[in-house]
mmCIF file of C-alpha atoms and ligand atoms in Angstrom:
data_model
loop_
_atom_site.group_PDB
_atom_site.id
_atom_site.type_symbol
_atom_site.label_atom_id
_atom_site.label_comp_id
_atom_site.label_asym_id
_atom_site.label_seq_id
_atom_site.Cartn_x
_atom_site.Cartn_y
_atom_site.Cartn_z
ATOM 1 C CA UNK A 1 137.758 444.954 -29.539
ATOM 2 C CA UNK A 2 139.810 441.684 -28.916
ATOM 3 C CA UNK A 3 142.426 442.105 -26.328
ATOM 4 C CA UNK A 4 144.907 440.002 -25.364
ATOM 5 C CA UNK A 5 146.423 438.469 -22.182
ATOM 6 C CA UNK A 6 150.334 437.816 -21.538
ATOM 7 C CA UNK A 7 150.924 434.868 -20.203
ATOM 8 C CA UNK A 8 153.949 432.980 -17.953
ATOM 9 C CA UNK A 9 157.260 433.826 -20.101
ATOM 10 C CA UNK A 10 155.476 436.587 -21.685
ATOM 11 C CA UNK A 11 153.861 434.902 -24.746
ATOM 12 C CA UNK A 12 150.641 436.574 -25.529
ATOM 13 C CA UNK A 13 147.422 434.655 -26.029
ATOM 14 C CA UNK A 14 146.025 434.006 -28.901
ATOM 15 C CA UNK A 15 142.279 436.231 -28.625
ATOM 16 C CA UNK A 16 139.334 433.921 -28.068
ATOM 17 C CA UNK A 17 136.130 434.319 -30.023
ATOM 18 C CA UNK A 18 133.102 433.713 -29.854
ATOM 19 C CA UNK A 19 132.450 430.102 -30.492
ATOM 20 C CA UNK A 20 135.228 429.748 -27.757
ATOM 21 C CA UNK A 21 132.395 430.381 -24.896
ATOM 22 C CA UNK A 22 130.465 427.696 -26.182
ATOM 23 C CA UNK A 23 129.592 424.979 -23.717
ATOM 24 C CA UNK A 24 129.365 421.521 -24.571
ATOM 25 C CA UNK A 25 126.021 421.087 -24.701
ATOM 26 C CA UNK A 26 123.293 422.624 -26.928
ATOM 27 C CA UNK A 27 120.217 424.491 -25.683
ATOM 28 C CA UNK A 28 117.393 422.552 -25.697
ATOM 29 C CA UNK A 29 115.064 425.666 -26.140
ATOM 30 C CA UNK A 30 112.031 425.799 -28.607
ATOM 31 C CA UNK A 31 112.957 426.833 -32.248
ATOM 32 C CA UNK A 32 112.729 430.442 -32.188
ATOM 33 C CA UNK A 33 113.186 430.912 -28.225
ATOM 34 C CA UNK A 34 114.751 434.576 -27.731
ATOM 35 C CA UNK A 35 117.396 433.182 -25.329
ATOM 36 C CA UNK A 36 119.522 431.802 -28.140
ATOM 37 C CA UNK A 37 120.169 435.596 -28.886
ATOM 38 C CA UNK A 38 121.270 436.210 -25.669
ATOM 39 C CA UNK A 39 123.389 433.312 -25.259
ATOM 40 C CA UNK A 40 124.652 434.701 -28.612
ATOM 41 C CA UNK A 41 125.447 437.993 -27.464
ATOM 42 C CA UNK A 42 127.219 437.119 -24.353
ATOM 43 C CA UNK A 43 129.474 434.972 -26.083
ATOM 44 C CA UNK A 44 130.273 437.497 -28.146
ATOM 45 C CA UNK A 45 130.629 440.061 -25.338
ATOM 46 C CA UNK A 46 132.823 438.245 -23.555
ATOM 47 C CA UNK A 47 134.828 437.500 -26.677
ATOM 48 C CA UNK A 48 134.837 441.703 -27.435
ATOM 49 C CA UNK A 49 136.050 442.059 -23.285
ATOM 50 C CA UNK A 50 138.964 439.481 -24.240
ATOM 51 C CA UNK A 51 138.199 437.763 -21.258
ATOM 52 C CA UNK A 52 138.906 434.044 -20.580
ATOM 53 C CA UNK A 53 136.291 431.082 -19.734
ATOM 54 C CA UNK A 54 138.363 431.004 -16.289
ATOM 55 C CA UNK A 55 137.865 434.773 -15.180
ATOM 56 C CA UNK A 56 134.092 434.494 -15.466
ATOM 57 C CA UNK A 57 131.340 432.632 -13.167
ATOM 58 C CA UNK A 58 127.663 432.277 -14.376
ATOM 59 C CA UNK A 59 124.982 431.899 -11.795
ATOM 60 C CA UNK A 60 121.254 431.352 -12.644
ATOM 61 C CA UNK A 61 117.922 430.254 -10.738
ATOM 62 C CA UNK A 62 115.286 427.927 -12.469
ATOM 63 C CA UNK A 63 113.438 428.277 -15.570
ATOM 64 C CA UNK A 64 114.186 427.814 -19.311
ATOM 65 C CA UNK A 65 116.373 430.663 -19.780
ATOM 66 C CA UNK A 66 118.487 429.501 -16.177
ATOM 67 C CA UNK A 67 119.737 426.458 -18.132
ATOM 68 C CA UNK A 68 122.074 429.019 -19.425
ATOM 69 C CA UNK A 69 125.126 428.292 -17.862
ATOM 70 C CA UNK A 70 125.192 424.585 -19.139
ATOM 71 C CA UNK A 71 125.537 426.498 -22.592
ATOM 72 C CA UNK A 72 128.529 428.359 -22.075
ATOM 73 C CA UNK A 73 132.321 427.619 -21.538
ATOM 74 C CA UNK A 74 132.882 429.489 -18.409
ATOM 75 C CA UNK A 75 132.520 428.557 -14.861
ATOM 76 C CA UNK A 76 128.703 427.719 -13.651
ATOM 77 C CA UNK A 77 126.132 427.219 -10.907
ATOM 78 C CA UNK A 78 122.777 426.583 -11.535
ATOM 79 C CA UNK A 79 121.253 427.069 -8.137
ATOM 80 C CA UNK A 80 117.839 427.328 -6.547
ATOM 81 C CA UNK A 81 114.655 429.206 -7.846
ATOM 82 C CA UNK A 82 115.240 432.958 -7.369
ATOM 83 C CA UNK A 83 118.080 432.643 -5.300
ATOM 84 C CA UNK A 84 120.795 433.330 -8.314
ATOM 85 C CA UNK A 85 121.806 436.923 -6.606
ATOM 86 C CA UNK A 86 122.548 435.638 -3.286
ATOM 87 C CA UNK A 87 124.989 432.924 -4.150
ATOM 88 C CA UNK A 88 126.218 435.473 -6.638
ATOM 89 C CA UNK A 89 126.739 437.427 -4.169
ATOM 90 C CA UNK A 90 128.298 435.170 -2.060
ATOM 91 C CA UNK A 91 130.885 434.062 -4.625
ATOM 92 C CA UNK A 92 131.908 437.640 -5.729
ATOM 93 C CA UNK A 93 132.597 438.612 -2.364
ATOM 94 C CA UNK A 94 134.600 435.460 -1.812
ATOM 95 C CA UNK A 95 136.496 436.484 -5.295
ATOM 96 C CA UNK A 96 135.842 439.629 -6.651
ATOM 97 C CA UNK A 97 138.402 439.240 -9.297
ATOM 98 C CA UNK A 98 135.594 437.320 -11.152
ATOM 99 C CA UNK A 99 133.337 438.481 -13.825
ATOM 100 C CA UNK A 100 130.110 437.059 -11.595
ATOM 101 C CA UNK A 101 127.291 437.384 -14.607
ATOM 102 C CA UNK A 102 123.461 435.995 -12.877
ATOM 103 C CA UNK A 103 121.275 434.810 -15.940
ATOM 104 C CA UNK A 104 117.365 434.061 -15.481
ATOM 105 C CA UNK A 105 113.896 434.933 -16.246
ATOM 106 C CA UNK A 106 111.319 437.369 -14.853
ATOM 107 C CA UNK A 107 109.462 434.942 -12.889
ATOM 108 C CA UNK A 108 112.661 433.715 -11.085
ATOM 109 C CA UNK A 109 114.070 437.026 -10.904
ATOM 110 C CA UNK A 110 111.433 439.649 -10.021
ATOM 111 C CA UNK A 111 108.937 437.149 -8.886
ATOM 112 C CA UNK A 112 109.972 434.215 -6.917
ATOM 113 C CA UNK A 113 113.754 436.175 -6.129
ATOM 114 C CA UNK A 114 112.126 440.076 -5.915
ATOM 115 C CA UNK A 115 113.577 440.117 -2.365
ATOM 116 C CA UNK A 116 116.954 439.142 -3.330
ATOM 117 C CA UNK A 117 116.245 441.478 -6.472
ATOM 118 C CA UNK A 118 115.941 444.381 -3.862
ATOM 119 C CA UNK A 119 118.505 444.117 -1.670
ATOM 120 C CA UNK A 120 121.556 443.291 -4.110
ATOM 121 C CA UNK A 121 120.272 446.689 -5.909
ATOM 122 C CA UNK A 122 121.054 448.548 -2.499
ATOM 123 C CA UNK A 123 123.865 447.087 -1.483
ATOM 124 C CA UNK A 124 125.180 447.867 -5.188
ATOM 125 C CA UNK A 125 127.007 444.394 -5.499
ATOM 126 C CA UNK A 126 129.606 444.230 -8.486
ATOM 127 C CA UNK A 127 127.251 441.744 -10.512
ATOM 128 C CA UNK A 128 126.051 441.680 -14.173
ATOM 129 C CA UNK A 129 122.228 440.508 -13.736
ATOM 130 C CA UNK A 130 120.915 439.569 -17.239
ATOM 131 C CA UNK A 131 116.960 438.866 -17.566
ATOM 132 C CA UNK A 132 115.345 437.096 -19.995
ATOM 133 C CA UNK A 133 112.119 439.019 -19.790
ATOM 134 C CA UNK A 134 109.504 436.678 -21.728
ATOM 135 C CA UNK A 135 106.490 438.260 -19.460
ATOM 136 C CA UNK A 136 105.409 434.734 -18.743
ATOM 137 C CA UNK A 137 106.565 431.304 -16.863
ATOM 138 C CA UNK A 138 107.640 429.578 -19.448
ATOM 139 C CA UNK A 139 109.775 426.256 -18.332
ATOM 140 C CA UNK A 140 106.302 425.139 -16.139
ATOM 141 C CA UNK A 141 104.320 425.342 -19.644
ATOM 142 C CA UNK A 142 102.644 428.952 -19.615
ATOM 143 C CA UNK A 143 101.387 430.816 -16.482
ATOM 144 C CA UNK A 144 101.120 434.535 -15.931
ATOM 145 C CA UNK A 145 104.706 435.862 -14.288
ATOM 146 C CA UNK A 146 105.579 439.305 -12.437
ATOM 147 C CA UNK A 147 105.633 441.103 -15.482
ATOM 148 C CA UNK A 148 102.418 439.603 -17.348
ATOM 149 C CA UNK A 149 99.853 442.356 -19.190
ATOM 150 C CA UNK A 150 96.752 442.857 -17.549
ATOM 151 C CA UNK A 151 94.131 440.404 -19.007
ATOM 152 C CA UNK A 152 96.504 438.472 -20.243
ATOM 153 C CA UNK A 153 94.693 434.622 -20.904
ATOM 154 C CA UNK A 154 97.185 432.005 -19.852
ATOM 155 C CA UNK A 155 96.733 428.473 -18.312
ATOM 156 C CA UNK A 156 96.688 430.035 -14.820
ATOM 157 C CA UNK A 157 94.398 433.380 -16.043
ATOM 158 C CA UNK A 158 91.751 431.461 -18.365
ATOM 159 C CA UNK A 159 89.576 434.631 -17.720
ATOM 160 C CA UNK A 160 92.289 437.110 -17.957
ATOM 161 C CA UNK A 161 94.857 438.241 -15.665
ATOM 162 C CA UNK A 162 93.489 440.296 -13.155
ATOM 163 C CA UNK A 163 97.171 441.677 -11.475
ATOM 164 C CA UNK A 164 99.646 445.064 -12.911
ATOM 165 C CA UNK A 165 103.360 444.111 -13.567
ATOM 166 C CA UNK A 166 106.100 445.070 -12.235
ATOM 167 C CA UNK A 167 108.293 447.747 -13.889
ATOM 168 C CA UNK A 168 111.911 446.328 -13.292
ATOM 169 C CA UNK A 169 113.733 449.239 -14.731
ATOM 170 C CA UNK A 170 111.982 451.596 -12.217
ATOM 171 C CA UNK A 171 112.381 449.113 -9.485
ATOM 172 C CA UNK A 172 116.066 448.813 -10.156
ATOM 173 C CA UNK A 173 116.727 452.607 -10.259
ATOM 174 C CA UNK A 174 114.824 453.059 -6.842
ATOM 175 C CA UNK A 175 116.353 450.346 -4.953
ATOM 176 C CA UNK A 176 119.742 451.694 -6.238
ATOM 177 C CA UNK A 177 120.882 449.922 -9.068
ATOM 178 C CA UNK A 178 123.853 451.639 -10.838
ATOM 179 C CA UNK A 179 123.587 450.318 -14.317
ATOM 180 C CA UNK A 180 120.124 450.077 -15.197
ATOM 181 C CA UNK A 181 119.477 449.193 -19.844
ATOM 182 C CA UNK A 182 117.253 446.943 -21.379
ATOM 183 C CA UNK A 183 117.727 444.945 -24.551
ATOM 184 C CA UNK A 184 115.609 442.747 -27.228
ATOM 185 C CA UNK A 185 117.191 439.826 -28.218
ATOM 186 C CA UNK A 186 115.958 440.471 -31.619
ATOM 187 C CA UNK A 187 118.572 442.990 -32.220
ATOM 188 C CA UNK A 188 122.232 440.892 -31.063
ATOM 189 C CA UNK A 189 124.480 444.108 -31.470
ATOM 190 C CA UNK A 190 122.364 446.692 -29.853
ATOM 191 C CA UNK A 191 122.169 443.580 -26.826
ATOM 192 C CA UNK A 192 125.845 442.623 -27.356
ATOM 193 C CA UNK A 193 126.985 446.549 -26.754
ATOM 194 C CA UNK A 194 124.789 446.640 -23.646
ATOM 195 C CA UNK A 195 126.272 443.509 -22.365
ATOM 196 C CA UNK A 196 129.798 444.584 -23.025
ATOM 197 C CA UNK A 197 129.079 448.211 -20.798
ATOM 198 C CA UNK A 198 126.936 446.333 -17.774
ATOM 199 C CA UNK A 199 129.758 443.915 -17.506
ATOM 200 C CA UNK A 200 132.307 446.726 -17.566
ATOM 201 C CA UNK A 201 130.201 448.777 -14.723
ATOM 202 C CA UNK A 202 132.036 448.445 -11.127
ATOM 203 C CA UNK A 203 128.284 448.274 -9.396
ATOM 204 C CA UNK A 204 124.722 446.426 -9.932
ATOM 205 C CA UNK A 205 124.276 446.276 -13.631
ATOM 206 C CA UNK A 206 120.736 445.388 -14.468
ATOM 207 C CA UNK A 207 120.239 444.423 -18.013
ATOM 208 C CA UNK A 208 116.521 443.513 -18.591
ATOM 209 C CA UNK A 209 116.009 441.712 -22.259
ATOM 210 C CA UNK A 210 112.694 441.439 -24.351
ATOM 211 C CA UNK A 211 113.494 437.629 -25.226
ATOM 212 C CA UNK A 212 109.840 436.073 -26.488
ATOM 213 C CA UNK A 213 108.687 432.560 -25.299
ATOM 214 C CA UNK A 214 107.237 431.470 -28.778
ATOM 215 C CA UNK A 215 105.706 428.978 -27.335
ATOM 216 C CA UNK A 216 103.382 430.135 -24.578
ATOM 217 C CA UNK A 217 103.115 434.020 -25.024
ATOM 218 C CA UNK A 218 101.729 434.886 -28.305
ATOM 219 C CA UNK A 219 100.774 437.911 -27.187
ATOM 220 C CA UNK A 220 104.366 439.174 -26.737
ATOM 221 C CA UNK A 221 106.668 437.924 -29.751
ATOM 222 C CA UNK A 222 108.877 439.258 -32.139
ATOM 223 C CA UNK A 223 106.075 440.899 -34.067
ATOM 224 C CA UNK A 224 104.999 443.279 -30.943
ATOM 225 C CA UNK A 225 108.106 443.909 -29.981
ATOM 226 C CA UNK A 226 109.824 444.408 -33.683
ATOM 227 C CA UNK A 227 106.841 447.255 -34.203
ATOM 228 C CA UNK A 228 107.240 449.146 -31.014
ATOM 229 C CA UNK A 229 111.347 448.977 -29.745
ATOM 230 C CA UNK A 230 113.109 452.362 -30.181
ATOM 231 C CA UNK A 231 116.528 452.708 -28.890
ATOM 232 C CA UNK A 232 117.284 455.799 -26.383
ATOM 233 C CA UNK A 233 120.163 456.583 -28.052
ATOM 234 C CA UNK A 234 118.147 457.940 -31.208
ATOM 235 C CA UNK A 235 116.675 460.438 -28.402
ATOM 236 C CA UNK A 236 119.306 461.948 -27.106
ATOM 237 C CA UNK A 237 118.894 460.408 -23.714
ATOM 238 C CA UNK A 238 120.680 461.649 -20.772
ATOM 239 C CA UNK A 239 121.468 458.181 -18.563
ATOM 240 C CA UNK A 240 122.569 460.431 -15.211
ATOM 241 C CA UNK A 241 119.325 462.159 -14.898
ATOM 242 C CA UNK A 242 117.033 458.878 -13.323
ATOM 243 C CA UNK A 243 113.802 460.906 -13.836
ATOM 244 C CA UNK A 244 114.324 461.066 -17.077
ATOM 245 C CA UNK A 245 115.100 457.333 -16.626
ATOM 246 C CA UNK A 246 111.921 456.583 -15.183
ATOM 247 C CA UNK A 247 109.642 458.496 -17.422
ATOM 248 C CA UNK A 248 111.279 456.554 -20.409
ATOM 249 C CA UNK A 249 110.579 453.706 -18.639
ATOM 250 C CA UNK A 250 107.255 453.732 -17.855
ATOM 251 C CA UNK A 251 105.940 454.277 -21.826
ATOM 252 C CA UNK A 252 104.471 451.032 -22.787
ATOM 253 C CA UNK A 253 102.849 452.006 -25.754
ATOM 254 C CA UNK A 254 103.839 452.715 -29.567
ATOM 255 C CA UNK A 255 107.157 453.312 -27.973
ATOM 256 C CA UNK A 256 108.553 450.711 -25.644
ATOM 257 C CA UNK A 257 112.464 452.249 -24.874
ATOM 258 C CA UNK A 258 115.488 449.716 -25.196
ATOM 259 C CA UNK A 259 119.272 451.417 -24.292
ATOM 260 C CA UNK A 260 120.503 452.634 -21.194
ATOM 261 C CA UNK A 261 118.439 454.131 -19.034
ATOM 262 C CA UNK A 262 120.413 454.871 -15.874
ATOM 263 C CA UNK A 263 123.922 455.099 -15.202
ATOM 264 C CA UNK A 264 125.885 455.974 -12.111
ATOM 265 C CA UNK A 265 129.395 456.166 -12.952
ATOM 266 C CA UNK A 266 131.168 456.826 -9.726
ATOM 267 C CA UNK A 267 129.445 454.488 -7.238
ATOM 268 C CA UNK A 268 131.491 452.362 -5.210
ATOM 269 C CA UNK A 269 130.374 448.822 -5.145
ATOM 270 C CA UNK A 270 129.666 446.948 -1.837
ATOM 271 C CA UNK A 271 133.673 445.203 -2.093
ATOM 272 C CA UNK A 272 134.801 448.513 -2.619
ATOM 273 C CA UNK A 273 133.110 449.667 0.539
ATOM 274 C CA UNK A 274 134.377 446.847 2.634
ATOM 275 C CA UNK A 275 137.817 447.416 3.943
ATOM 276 C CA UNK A 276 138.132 443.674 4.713
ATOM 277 C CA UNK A 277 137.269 442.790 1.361
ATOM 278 C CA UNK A 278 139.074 445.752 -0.664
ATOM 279 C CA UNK A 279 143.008 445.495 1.162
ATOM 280 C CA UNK A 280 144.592 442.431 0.265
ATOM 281 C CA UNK A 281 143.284 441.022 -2.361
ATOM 282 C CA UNK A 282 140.155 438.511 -2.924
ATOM 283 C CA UNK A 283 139.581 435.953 0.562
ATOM 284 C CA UNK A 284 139.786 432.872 -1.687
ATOM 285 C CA UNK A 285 143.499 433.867 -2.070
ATOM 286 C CA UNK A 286 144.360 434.406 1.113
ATOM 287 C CA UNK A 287 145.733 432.150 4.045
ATOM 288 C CA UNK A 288 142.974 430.477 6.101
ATOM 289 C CA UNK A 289 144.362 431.183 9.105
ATOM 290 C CA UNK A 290 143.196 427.462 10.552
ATOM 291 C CA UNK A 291 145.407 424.533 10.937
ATOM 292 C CA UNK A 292 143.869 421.847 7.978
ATOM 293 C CA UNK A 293 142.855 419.435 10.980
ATOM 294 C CA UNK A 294 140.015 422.488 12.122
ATOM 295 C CA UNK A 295 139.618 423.954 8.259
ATOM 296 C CA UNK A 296 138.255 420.144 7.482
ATOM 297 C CA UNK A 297 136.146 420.230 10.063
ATOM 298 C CA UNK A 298 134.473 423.566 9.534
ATOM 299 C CA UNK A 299 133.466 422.247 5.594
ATOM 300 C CA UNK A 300 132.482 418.811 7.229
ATOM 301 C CA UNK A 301 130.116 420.420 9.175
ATOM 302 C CA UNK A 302 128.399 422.670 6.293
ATOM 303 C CA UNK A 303 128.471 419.756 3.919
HETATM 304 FE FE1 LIG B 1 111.915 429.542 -24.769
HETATM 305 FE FE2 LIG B 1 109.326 429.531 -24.088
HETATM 306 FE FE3 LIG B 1 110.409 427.375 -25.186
HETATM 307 FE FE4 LIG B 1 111.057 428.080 -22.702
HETATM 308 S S1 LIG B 1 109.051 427.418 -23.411
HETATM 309 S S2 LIG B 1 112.489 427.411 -24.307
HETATM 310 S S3 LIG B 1 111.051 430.314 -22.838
HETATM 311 S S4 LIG B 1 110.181 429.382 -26.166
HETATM 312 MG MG1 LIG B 2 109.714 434.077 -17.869
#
């Protein structure tokens, strides 16, 4: 539901939309790519939230679907390769006023970032972390990622891949995630509503997308995924009880589970824990408490 904002002398805003959130440039991804459904459905989530391009940063790592942010009218950084949740971090602590939303792929994510992945699940961070999951590297032209089938044949497995994938609902419930769903960016408004809650959760919202790479994984496209997606909502799933969770998430079969899977409603997040952070207000409001002459040289030296 739009909402909207009042503004200085008390003139409300008109809502924004959609096609407000788009950037200035166009993706460049393949026809077909699954990411242009989730760049889809976070516009439109955003739009739903009535927030404003200004209120919300986008981080990402490297990788097809980490070009992201250049697609969407909002503030952006497009950092290194699986680093996205620590300068995430570092900016929502610095301002947690912001909507912080991290975008990128499996192999950046659980793969080349799986530390970071780990440790912003503990500490329960106040982030929305949205993966492209296309079980494959896609932006270096086709080798096997963290969450690759076994025997899959790729450029980098021309006899099969010989390795078991990671499960990164399961990982994100043990490590602590609060808000742990996954999507398929075939379906925008089952993806759109799971955006909308995981950006709404005060904690570590994982949201985990089946978005195919058309290009490079044939084995996983709309066609496997279209035949086998069933949403845990038509079950009756309870999202407080994480075995439940966990045994939903581990069925990779005629039944692959999209929805939420985990919730923790009443979690504090890590700014909420901090008493430095949580009494007056976000630090990138607050005095500096340096004269300018020493404040210019501190960023001199970390430029
Ligand atoms: Fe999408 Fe794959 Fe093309 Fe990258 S290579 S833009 S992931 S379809
Ligand atoms: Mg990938």
């Amino acid at each position: 539901m739009a909402t909207t904002h009042a503004v200085a002398g008390d003139q409300p805003s008109i809502p924004l939309t959609a096609r407000d959130f788009k950037g200035k440039v166009d993706p460049d991804w393949c026809p077909g790519c699954g990411d242009f459904g989730v760049l889809n459905a976070l516009q439109r989530s955003c739009a739903e939230l009535g927030l404003k391009p200004h209120e919300i940063l986008l981080v990402s790592g490297i990788g097809c679907s980490s070009n992201f942010p250049g697609y969407f009218n909002a503030y952006g950084m497009h950092t290194l390769h699986g680093r996205s949740l620590a300068f995430a971090t570092g900016a929502k602590m610095a301002n947690h006023e912001l909507n912080v939303i991290v975008t990128g792929g499996d192999g950046d994510g659980y793969g080349i970032g799986g530390n970071h992945f780990t440790h912003t699940a503990r500490r329960n961070v106040d982030l929305t972390y949205v993966v492209m999951n296309n079980q494959i590297y896609g932006l270096t032209t086709g080798q096997i990622s963290p969450t690759s089938r076994p025997g899959m044949k790729t450029k980098s497995t021309p006899f099969g891949n010989v390795e078991g994938p990671v499960n990164p609902i399961t990982s994100a419930i043990m490590n602590g995630a609060t808000f742990v769903a996954r999507a398929y960016s075939g379906d925008v408004r089952h993806m759109t509503s799971l955006m909308t809650q995981a950006i709404e959760h005060k904690g570590f919202a994982l949201l985990d997308i089946f978005s195919p790479c058309v290009t490079f994984n044939l084995d996983n496209g709309h066609s496997f995924f279209k035949d086998r997606v069933k949403k845990l909502e038509d079950e009756e799933h309870n999202s407080s009880d994480w075995q439940a969770a966990c045994e939903k998430a581990m069925e990779w079969g005629d039944s692959i589970y999209t929805g939420l899977f985990y919730q923790e409603k009443d979690s504090q997040s890590l700014g909420k824990r901090e008493p430095v952070l949580d009494k007056e207000g976000p630090l990138a409001h607050r005095e500096l408490g340096l004269t300018q002459e020493l404040a210019d040289q501190v960023i001199g030296r970390m430029m």
